[in-house]
Short mmCIF file of N, CA and C in Angstrom, two decimals:
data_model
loop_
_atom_site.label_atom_id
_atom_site.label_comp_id
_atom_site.label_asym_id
_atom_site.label_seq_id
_atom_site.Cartn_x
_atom_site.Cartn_y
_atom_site.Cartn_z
N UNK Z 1 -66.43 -28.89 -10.96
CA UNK Z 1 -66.54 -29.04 -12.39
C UNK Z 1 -65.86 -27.86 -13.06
N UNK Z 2 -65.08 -28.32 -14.50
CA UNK Z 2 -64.63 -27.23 -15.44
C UNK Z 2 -65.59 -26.50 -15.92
N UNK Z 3 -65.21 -25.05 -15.54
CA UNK Z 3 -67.19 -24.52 -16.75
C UNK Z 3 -66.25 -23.82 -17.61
N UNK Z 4 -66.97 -24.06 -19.08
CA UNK Z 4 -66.56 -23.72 -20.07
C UNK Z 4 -67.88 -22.96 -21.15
N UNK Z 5 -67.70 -22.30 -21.82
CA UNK Z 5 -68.29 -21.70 -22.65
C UNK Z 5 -68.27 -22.50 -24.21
N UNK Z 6 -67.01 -22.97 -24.32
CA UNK Z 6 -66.66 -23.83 -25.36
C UNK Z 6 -67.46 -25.10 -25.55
N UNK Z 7 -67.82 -25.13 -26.57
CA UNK Z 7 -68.66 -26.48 -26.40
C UNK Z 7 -68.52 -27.93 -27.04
N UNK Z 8 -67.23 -27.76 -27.17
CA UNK Z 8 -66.28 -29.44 -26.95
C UNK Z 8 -65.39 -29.10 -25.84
N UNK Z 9 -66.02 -28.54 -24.78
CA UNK Z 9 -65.13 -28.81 -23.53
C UNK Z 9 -66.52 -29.96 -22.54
N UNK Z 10 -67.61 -29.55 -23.16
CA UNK Z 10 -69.18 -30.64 -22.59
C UNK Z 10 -69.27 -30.23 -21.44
N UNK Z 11 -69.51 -28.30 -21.06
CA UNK Z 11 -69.86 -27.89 -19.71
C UNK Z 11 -71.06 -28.36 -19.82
N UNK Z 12 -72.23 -28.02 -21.22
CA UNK Z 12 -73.29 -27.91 -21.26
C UNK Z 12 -74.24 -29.20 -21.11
N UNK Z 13 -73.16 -30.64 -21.28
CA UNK Z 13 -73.78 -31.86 -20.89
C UNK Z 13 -73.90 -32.20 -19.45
N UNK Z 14 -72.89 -31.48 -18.69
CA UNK Z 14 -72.15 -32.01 -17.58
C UNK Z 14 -73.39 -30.86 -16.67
N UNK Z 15 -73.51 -29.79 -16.72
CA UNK Z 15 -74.82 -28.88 -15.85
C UNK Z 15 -75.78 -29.45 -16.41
N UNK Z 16 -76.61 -30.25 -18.04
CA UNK Z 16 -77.60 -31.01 -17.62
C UNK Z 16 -77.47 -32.18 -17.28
N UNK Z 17 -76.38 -32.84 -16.81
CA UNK Z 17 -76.47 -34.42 -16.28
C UNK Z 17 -76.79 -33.75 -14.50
N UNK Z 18 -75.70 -33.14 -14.28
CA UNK Z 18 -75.91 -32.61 -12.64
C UNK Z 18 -77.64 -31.81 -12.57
N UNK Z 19 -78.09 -31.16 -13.33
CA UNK Z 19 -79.79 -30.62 -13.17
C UNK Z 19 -80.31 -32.37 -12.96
N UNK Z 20 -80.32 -33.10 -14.16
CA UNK Z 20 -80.87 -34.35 -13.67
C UNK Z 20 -80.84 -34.97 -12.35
N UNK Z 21 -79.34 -35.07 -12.37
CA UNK Z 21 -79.60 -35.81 -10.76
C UNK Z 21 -80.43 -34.99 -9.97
N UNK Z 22 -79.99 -34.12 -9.90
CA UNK Z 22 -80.27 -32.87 -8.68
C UNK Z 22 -81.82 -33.38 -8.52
N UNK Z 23 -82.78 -34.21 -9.59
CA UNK Z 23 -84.17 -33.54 -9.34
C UNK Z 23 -84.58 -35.00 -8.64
N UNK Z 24 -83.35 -36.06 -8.54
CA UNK Z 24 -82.94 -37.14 -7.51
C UNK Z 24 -82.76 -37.31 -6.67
N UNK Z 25 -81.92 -36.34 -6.14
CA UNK Z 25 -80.73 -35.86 -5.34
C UNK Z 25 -80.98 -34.46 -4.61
N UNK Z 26 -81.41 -34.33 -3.47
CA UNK Z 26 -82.19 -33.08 -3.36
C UNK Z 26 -81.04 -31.93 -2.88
N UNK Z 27 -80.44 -32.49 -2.24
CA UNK Z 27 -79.19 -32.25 -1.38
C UNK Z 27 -77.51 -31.62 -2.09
N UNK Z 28 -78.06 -32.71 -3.73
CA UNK Z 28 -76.73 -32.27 -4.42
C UNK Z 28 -76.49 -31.18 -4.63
N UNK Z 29 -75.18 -30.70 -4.70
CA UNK Z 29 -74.68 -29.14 -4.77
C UNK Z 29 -73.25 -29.74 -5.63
N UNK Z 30 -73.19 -28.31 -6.23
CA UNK Z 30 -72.16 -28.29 -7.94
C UNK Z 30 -71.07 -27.14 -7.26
N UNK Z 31 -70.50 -27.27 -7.55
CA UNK Z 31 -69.13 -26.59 -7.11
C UNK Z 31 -67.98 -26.28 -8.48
N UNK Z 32 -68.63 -25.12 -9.27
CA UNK Z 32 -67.70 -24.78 -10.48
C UNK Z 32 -66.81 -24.14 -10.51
N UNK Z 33 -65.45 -24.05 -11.86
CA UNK Z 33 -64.61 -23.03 -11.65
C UNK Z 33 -64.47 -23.19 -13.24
N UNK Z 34 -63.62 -22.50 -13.86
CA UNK Z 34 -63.26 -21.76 -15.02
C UNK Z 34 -62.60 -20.26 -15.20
N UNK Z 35 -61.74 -20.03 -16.16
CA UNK Z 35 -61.40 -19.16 -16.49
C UNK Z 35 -62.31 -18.25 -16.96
N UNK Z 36 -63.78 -18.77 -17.00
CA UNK Z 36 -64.50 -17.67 -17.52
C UNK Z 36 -65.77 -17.98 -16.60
N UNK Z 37 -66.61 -17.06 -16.46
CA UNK Z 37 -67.75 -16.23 -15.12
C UNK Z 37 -69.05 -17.59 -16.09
N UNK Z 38 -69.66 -17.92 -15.39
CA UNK Z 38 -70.98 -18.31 -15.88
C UNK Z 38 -71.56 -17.35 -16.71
N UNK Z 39 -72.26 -17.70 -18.25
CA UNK Z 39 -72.80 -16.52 -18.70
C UNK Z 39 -74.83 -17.31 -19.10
N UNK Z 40 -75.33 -15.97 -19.22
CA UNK Z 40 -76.75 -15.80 -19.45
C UNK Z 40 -77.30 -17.46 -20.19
N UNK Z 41 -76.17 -17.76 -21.18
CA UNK Z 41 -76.48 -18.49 -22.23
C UNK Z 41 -75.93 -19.79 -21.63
N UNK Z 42 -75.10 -19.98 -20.57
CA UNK Z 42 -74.88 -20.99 -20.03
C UNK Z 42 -74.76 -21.25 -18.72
N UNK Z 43 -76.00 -20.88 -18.24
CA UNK Z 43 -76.01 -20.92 -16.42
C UNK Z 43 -75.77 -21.50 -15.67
N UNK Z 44 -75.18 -21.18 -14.40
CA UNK Z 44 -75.08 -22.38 -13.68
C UNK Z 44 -76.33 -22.93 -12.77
N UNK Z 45 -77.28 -24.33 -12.77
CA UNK Z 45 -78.37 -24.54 -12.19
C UNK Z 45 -78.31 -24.43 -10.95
N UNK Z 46 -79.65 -24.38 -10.10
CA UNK Z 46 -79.57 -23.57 -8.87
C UNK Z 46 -78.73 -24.77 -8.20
N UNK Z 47 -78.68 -24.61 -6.58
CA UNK Z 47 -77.84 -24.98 -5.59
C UNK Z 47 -76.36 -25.53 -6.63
N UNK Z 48 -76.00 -24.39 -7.27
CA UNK Z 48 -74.42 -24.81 -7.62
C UNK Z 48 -73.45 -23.32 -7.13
N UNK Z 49 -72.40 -22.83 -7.36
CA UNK Z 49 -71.58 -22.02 -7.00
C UNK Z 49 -70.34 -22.13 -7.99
N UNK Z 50 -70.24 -20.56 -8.23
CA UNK Z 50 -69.25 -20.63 -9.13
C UNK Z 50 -67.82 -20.06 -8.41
N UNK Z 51 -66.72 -20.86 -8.37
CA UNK Z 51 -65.46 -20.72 -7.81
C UNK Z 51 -64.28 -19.69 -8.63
N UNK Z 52 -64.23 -18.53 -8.23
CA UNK Z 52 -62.98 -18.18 -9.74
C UNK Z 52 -61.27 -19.17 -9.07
N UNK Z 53 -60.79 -19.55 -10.28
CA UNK Z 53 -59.73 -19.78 -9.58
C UNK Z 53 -58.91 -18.94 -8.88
N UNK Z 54 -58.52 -18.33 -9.23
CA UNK Z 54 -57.50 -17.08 -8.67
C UNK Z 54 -57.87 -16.30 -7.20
N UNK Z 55 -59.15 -16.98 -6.52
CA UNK Z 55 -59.48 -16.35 -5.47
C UNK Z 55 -59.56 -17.50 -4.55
N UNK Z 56 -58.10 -17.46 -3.22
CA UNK Z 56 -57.91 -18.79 -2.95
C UNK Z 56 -59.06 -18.89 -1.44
N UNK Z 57 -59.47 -17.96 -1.24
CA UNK Z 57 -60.67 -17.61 -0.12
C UNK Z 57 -61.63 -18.24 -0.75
N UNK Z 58 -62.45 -17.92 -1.33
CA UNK Z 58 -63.54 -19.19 -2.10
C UNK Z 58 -63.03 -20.71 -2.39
N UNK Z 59 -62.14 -20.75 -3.22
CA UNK Z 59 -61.13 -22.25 -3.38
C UNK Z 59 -61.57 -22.86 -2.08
N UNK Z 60 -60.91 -21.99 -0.58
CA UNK Z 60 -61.07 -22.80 0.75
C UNK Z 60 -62.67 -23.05 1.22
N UNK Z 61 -63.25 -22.14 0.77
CA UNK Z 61 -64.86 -22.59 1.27
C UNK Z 61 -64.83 -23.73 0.86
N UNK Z 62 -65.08 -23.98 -0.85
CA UNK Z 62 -65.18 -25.34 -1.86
C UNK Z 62 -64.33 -26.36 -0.87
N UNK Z 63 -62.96 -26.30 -0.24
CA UNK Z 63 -62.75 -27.37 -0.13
C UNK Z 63 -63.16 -27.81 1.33
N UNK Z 64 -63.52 -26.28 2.36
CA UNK Z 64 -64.02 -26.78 3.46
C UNK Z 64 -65.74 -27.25 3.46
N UNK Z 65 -66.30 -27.12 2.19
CA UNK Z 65 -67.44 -27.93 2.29
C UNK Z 65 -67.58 -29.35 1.55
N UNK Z 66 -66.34 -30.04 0.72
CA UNK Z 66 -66.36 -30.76 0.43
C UNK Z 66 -65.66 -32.02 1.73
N UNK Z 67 -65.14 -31.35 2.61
CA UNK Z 67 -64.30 -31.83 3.76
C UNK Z 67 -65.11 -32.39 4.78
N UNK Z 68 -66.48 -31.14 4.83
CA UNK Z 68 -67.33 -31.17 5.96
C UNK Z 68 -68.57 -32.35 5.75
N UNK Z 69 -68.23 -33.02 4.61
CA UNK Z 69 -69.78 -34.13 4.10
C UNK Z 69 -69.45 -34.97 4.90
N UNK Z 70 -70.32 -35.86 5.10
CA UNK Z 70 -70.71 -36.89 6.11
C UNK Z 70 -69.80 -38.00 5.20
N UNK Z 71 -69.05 -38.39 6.11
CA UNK Z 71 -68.64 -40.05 5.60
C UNK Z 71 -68.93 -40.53 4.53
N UNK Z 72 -70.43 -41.27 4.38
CA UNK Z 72 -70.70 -41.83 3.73
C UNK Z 72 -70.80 -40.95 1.90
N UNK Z 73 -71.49 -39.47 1.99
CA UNK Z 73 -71.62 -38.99 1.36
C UNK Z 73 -70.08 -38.64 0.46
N UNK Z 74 -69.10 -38.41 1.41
CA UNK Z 74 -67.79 -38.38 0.96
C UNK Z 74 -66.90 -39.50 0.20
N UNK Z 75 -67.45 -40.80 0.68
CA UNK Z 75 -67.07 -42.12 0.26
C UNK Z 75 -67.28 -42.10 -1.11
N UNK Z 76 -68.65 -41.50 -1.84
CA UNK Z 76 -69.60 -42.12 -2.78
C UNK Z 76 -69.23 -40.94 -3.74
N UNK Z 77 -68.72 -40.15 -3.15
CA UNK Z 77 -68.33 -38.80 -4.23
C UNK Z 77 -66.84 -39.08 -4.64
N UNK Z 78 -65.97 -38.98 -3.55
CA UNK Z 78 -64.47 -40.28 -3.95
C UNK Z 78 -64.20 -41.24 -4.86
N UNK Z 79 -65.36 -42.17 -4.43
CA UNK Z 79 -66.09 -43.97 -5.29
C UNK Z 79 -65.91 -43.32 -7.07
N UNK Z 80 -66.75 -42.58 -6.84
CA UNK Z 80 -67.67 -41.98 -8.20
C UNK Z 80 -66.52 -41.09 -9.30
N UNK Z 81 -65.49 -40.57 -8.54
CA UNK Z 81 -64.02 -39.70 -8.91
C UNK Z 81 -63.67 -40.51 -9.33
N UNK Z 82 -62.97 -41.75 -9.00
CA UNK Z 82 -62.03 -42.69 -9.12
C UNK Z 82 -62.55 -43.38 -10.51
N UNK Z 83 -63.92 -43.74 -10.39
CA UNK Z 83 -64.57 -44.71 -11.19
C UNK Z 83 -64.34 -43.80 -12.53
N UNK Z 84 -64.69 -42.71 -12.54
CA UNK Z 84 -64.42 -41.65 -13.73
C UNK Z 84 -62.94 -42.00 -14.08
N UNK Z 85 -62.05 -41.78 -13.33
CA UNK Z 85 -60.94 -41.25 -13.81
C UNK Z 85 -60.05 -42.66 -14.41
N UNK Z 86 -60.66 -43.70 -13.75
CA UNK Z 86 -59.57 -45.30 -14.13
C UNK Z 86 -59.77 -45.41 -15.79
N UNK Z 87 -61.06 -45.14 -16.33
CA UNK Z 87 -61.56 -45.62 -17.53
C UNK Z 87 -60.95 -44.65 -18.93
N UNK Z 88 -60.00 -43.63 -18.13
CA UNK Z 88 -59.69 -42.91 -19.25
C UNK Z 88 -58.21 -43.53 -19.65
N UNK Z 89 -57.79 -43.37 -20.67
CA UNK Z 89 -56.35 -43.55 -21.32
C UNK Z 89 -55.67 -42.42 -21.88
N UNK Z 90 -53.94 -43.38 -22.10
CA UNK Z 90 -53.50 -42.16 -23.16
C UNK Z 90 -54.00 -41.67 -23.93
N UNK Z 91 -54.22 -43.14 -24.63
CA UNK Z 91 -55.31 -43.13 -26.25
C UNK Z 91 -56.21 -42.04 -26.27
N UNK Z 92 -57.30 -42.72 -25.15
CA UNK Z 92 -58.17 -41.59 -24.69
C UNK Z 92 -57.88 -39.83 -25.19
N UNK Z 93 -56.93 -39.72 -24.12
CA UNK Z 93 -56.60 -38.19 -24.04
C UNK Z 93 -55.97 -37.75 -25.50
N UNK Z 94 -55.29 -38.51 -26.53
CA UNK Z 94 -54.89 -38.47 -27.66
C UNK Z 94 -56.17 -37.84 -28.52
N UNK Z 95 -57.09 -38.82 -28.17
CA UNK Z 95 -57.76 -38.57 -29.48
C UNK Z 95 -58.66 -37.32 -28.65
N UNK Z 96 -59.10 -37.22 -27.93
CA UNK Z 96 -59.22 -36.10 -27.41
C UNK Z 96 -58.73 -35.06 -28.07
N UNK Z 97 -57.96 -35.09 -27.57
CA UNK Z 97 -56.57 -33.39 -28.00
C UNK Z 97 -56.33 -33.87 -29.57
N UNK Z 98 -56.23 -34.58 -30.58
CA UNK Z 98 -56.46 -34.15 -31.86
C UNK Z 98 -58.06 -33.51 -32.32
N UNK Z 99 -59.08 -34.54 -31.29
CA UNK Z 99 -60.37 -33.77 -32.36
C UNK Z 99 -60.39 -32.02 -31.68
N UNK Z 100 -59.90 -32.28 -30.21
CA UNK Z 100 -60.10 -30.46 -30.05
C UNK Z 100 -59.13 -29.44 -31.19
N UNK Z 101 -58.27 -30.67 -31.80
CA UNK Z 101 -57.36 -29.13 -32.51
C UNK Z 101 -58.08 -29.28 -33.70
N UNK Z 102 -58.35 -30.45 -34.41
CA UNK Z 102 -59.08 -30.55 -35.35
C UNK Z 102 -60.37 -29.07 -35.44
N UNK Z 103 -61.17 -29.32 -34.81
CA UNK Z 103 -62.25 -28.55 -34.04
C UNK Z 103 -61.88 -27.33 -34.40
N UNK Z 104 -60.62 -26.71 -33.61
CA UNK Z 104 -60.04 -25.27 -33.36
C UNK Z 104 -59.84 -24.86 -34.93
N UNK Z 105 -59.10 -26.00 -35.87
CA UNK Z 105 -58.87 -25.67 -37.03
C UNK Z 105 -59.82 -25.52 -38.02
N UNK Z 106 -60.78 -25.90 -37.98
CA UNK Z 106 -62.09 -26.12 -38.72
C UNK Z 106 -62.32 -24.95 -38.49
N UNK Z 107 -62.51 -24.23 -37.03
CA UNK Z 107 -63.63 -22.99 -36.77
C UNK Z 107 -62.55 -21.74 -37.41
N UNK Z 108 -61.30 -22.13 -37.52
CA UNK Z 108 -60.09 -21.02 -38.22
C UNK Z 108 -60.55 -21.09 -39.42
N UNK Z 109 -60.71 -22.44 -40.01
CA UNK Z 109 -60.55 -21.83 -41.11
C UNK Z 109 -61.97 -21.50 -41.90
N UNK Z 110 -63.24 -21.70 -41.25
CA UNK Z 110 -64.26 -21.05 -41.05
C UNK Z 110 -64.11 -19.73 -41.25
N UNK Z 111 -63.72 -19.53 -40.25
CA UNK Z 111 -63.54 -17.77 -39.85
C UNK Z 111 -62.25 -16.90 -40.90
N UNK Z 112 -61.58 -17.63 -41.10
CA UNK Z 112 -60.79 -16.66 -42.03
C UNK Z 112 -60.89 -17.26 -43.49
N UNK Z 113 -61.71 -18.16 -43.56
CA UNK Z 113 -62.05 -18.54 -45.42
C UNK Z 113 -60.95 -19.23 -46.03
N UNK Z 114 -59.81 -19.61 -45.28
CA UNK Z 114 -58.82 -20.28 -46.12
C UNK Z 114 -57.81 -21.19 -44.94
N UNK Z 115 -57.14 -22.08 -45.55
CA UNK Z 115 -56.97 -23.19 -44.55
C UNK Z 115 -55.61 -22.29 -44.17
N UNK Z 116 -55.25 -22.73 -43.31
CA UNK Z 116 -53.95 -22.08 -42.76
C UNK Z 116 -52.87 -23.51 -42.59
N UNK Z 117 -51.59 -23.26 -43.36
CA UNK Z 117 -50.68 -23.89 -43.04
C UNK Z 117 -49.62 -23.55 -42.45
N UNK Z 118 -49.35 -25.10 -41.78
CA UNK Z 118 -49.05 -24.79 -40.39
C UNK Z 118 -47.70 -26.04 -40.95
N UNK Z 119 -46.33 -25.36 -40.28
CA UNK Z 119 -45.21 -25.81 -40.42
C UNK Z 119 -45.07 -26.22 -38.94
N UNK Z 120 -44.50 -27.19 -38.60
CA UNK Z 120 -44.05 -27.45 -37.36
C UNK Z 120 -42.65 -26.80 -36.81
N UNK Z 121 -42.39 -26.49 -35.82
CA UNK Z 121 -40.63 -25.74 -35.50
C UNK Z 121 -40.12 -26.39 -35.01
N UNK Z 122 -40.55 -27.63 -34.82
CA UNK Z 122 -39.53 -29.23 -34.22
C UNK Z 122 -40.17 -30.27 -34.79
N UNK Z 123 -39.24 -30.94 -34.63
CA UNK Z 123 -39.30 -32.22 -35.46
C UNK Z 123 -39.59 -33.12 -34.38
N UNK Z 124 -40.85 -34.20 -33.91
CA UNK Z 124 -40.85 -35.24 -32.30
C UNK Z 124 -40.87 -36.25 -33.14
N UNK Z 125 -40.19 -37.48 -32.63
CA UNK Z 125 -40.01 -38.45 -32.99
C UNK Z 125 -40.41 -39.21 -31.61
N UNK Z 126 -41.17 -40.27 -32.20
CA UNK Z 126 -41.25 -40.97 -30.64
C UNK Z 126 -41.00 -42.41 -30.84
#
């Protein structure tokens, strides 16, 4: 999982959907990474592990314990990837990436009290 601090990136839905299962799931284990360390205010729940990217010695644990699951357990974690990933779109990712800039721009102009205009330096035509 992405861990994020940001909270339209939905670390904070995604560690309580995984706490839920977990109290299902006795066995489940979370395997995080991010550009930024787990903090106080957004923990990571127990049996999870936080991966930095840049350290490719941990990276290989993560992938030699995702390697080492039993068949079946590997099937259903695969199953469960795939099923995630078919249902997304361009569209999808579009509107995505406008409400995150939307978002970014709101908290700017929050923070500095006045809207900021923004010229483009190319012209896309599609």
């Amino acid at each position: 999982m992405y861990y994020s601090q940001a909270y339209w990136k939905g670390s904070d839905i995604a560690l309580k959907a995984f706490s839920l299962a977990a109290e299902k799931i006795p066995n489940l284990r979370l395997i995080a990474f991010g550009m930024e360390e787990p903090s106080p205010e957004l923990p990571l729940p127990p049996n999870s592990e936080y991966v930095k990217p840049e350290d490719p010695e941990a990276m290989a644990k993560a992938i030699e314990f995702i390697c080492g699951l039993p068949n079946p357990d590997w099937q259903g974690m695969s199953e469960a990837a795939y099923a995630k990933a078919i249902v997304y779109t361009w569209d999808d990712a579009t509107e995505r990436f406008e409400g995150a800039l939307k978002a970014a721009m709101s908290k700017s102009t929050q923070k500095d009290g006045a809207t900021a205009k923004l010229k483009p330096r190319i012209q896309v035509q599609w």
